Short mmCIF file of C-alpha atoms in Angstrom, two decimals:
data_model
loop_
_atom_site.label_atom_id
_atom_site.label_comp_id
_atom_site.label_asym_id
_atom_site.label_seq_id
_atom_site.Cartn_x
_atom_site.Cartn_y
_atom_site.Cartn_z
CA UNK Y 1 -12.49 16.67 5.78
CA UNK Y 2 -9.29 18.98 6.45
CA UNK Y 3 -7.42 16.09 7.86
CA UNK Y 4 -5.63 15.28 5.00
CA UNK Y 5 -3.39 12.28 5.43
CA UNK Y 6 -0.45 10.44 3.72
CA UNK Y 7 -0.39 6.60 3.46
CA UNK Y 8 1.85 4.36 2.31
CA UNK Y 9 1.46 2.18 0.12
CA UNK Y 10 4.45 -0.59 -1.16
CA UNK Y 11 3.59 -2.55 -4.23
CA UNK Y 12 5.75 -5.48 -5.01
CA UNK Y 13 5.40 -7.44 -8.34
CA UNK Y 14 8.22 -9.32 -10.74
CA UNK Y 15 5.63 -8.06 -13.35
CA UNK Y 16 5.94 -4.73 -15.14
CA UNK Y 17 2.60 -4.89 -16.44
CA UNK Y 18 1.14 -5.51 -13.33
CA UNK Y 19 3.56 -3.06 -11.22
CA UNK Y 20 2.93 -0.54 -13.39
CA UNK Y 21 -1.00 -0.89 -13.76
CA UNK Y 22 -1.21 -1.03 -9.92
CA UNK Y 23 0.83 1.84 -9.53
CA UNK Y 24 -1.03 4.13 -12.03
CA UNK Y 25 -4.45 2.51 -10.25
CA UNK Y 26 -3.56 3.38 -6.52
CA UNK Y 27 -1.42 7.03 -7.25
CA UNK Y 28 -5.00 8.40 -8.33
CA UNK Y 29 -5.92 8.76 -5.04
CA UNK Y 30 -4.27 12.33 -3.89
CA UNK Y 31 -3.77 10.71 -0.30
CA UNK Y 32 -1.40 7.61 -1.31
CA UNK Y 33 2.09 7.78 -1.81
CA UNK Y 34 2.51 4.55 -4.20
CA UNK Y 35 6.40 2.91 -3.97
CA UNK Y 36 7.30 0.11 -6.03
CA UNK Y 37 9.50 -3.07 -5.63
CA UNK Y 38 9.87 -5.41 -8.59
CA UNK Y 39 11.65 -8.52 -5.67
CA UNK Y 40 11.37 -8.52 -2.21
CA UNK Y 41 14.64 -7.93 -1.45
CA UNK Y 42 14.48 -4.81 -2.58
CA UNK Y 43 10.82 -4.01 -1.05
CA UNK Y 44 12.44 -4.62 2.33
CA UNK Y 45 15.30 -2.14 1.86
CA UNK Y 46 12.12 0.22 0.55
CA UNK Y 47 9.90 -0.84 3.44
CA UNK Y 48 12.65 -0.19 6.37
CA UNK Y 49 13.08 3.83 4.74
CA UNK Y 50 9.43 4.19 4.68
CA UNK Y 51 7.23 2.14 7.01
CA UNK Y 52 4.28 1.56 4.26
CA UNK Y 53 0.47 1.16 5.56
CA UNK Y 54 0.00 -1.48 3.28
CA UNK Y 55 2.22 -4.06 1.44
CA UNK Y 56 0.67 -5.43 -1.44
CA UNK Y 57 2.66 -8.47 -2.80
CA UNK Y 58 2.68 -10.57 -5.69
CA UNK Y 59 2.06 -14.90 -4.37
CA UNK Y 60 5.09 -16.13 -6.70
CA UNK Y 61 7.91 -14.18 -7.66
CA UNK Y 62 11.98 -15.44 -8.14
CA UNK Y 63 13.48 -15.74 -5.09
CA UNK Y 64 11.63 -14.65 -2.13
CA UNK Y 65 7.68 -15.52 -2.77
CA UNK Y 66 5.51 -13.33 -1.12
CA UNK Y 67 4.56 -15.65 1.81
CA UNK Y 68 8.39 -16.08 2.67
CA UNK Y 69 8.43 -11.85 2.36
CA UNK Y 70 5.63 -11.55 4.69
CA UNK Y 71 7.23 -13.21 7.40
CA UNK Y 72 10.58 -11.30 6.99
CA UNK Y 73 8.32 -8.45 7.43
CA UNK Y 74 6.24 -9.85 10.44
CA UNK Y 75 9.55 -10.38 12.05
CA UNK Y 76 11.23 -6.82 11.41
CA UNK Y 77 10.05 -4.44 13.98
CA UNK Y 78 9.73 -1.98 12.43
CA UNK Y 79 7.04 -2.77 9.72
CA UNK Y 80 5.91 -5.30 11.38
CA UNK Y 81 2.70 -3.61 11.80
CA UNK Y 82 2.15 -2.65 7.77
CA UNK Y 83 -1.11 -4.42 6.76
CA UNK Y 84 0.20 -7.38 4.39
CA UNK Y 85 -1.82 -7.97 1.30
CA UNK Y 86 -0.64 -11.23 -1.24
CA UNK Y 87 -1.83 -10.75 -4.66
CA UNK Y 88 -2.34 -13.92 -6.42
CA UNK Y 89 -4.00 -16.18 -9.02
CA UNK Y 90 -3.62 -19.28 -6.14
CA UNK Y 91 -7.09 -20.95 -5.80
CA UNK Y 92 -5.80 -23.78 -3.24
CA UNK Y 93 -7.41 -23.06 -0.12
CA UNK Y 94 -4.26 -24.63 2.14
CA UNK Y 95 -2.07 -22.29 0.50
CA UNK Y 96 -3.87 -19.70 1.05
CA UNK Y 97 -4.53 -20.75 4.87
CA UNK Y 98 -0.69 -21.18 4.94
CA UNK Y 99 -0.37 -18.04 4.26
CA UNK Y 100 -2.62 -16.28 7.13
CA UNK Y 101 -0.90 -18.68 9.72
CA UNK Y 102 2.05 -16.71 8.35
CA UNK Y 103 0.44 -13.02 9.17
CA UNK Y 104 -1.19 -12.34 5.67
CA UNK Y 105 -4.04 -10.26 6.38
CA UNK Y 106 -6.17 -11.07 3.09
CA UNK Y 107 -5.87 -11.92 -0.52
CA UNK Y 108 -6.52 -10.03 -3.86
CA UNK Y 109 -7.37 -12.40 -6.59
CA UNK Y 110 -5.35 -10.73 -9.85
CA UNK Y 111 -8.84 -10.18 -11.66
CA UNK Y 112 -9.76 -7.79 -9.60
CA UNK Y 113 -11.74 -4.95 -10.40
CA UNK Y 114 -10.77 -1.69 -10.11
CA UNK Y 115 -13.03 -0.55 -7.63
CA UNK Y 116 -12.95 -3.95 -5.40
CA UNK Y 117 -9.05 -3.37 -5.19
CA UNK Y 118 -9.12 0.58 -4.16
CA UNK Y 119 -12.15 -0.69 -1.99
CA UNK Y 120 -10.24 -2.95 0.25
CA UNK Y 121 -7.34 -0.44 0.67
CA UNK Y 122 -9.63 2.04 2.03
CA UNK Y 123 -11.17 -0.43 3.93
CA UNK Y 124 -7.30 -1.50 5.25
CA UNK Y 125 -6.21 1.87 5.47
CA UNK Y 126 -9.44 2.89 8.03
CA UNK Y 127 -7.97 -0.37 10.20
CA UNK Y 128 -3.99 1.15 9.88
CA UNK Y 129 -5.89 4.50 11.18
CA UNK Y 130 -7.30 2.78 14.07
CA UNK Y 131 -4.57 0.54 15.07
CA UNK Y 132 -2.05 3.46 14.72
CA UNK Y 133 -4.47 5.42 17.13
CA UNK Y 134 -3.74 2.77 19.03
CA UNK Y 135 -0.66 2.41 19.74
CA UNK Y 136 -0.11 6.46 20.17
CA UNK Y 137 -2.93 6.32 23.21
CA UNK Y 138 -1.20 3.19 24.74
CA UNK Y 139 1.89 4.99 24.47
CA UNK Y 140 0.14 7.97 26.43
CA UNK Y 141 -1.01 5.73 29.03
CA UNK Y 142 1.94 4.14 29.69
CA UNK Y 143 3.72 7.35 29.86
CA UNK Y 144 1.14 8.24 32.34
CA UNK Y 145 1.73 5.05 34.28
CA UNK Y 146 5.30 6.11 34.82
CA UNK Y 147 4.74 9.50 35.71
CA UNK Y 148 2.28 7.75 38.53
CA UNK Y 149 4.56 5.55 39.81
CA UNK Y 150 7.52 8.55 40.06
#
């Protein structure tokens, strides 16, 4: 496969240990650029400059928790469209079905394997891919439209 492609992926933890594992985890793969956010206020200031594929965000962190962050970033337009994954040790089902009312597209428990974790972003990533194709040929059509109508 020639068509090598960049995504972007934001990780936001208050946790070095876990910032720093997930960073070293995901950067493996040649076709990820990994960016890192230890607060959300600073991932949004990171997510604006770089429009990340995926968001993957710690549940509870000071401040801005990551179900408060998704919705700042469902309401941005610009990222709006970055596939928003909470990582979390939360087992209380309301919670969590709080938090996909709010836009969260899935959970990763924090005892995740290795290979679970980097399967779900490729699994993500091939939805980005297809959404981002998309938008592009509803763009075309609509450019189409107006060329019609002139």
């Amino acid at each position: 496969m020639n068509d090598i492609k960049n995504y972007k992926i934001l990780i936001v933890d208050d946790s070095p240990t876990t910032l720093s594992l997930l960073c070293a985890l995901l950067s493996k793969e040649q076709t990820y650029s990994v960016y890192q956010a230890d607060n959300a206020e600073k991932a949004i200031k990171i997510a604006r400059e770089i429009i990340p594929d995926i968001i993957i965000s710690d549940y509870y962190m000071p401040g801005t928790d990551g179900i408060e962050f998704c919705r700042q970033v469902r309401n941005d337009a610009e990222i709006s469209s970055s596939i928003f994954i909470l990582l979390t040790a939360e087992t209380d089902i309301s919670k969590k079905i709080n938090g996909l009312e709010q836009g969260i597209d899935d959970y990763i428990e924090k005892s995740i394997s290795a290979k679970v974790l980097l399967g779900k972003v490729k699994a993500f990533l091939k939805i980005k891919t297809l959404q981002n194709d998309l938008i592009k040929e509803k763009q075309k059509l609509q450019a189409a439209n107006e060329q019609l109508e002139r």
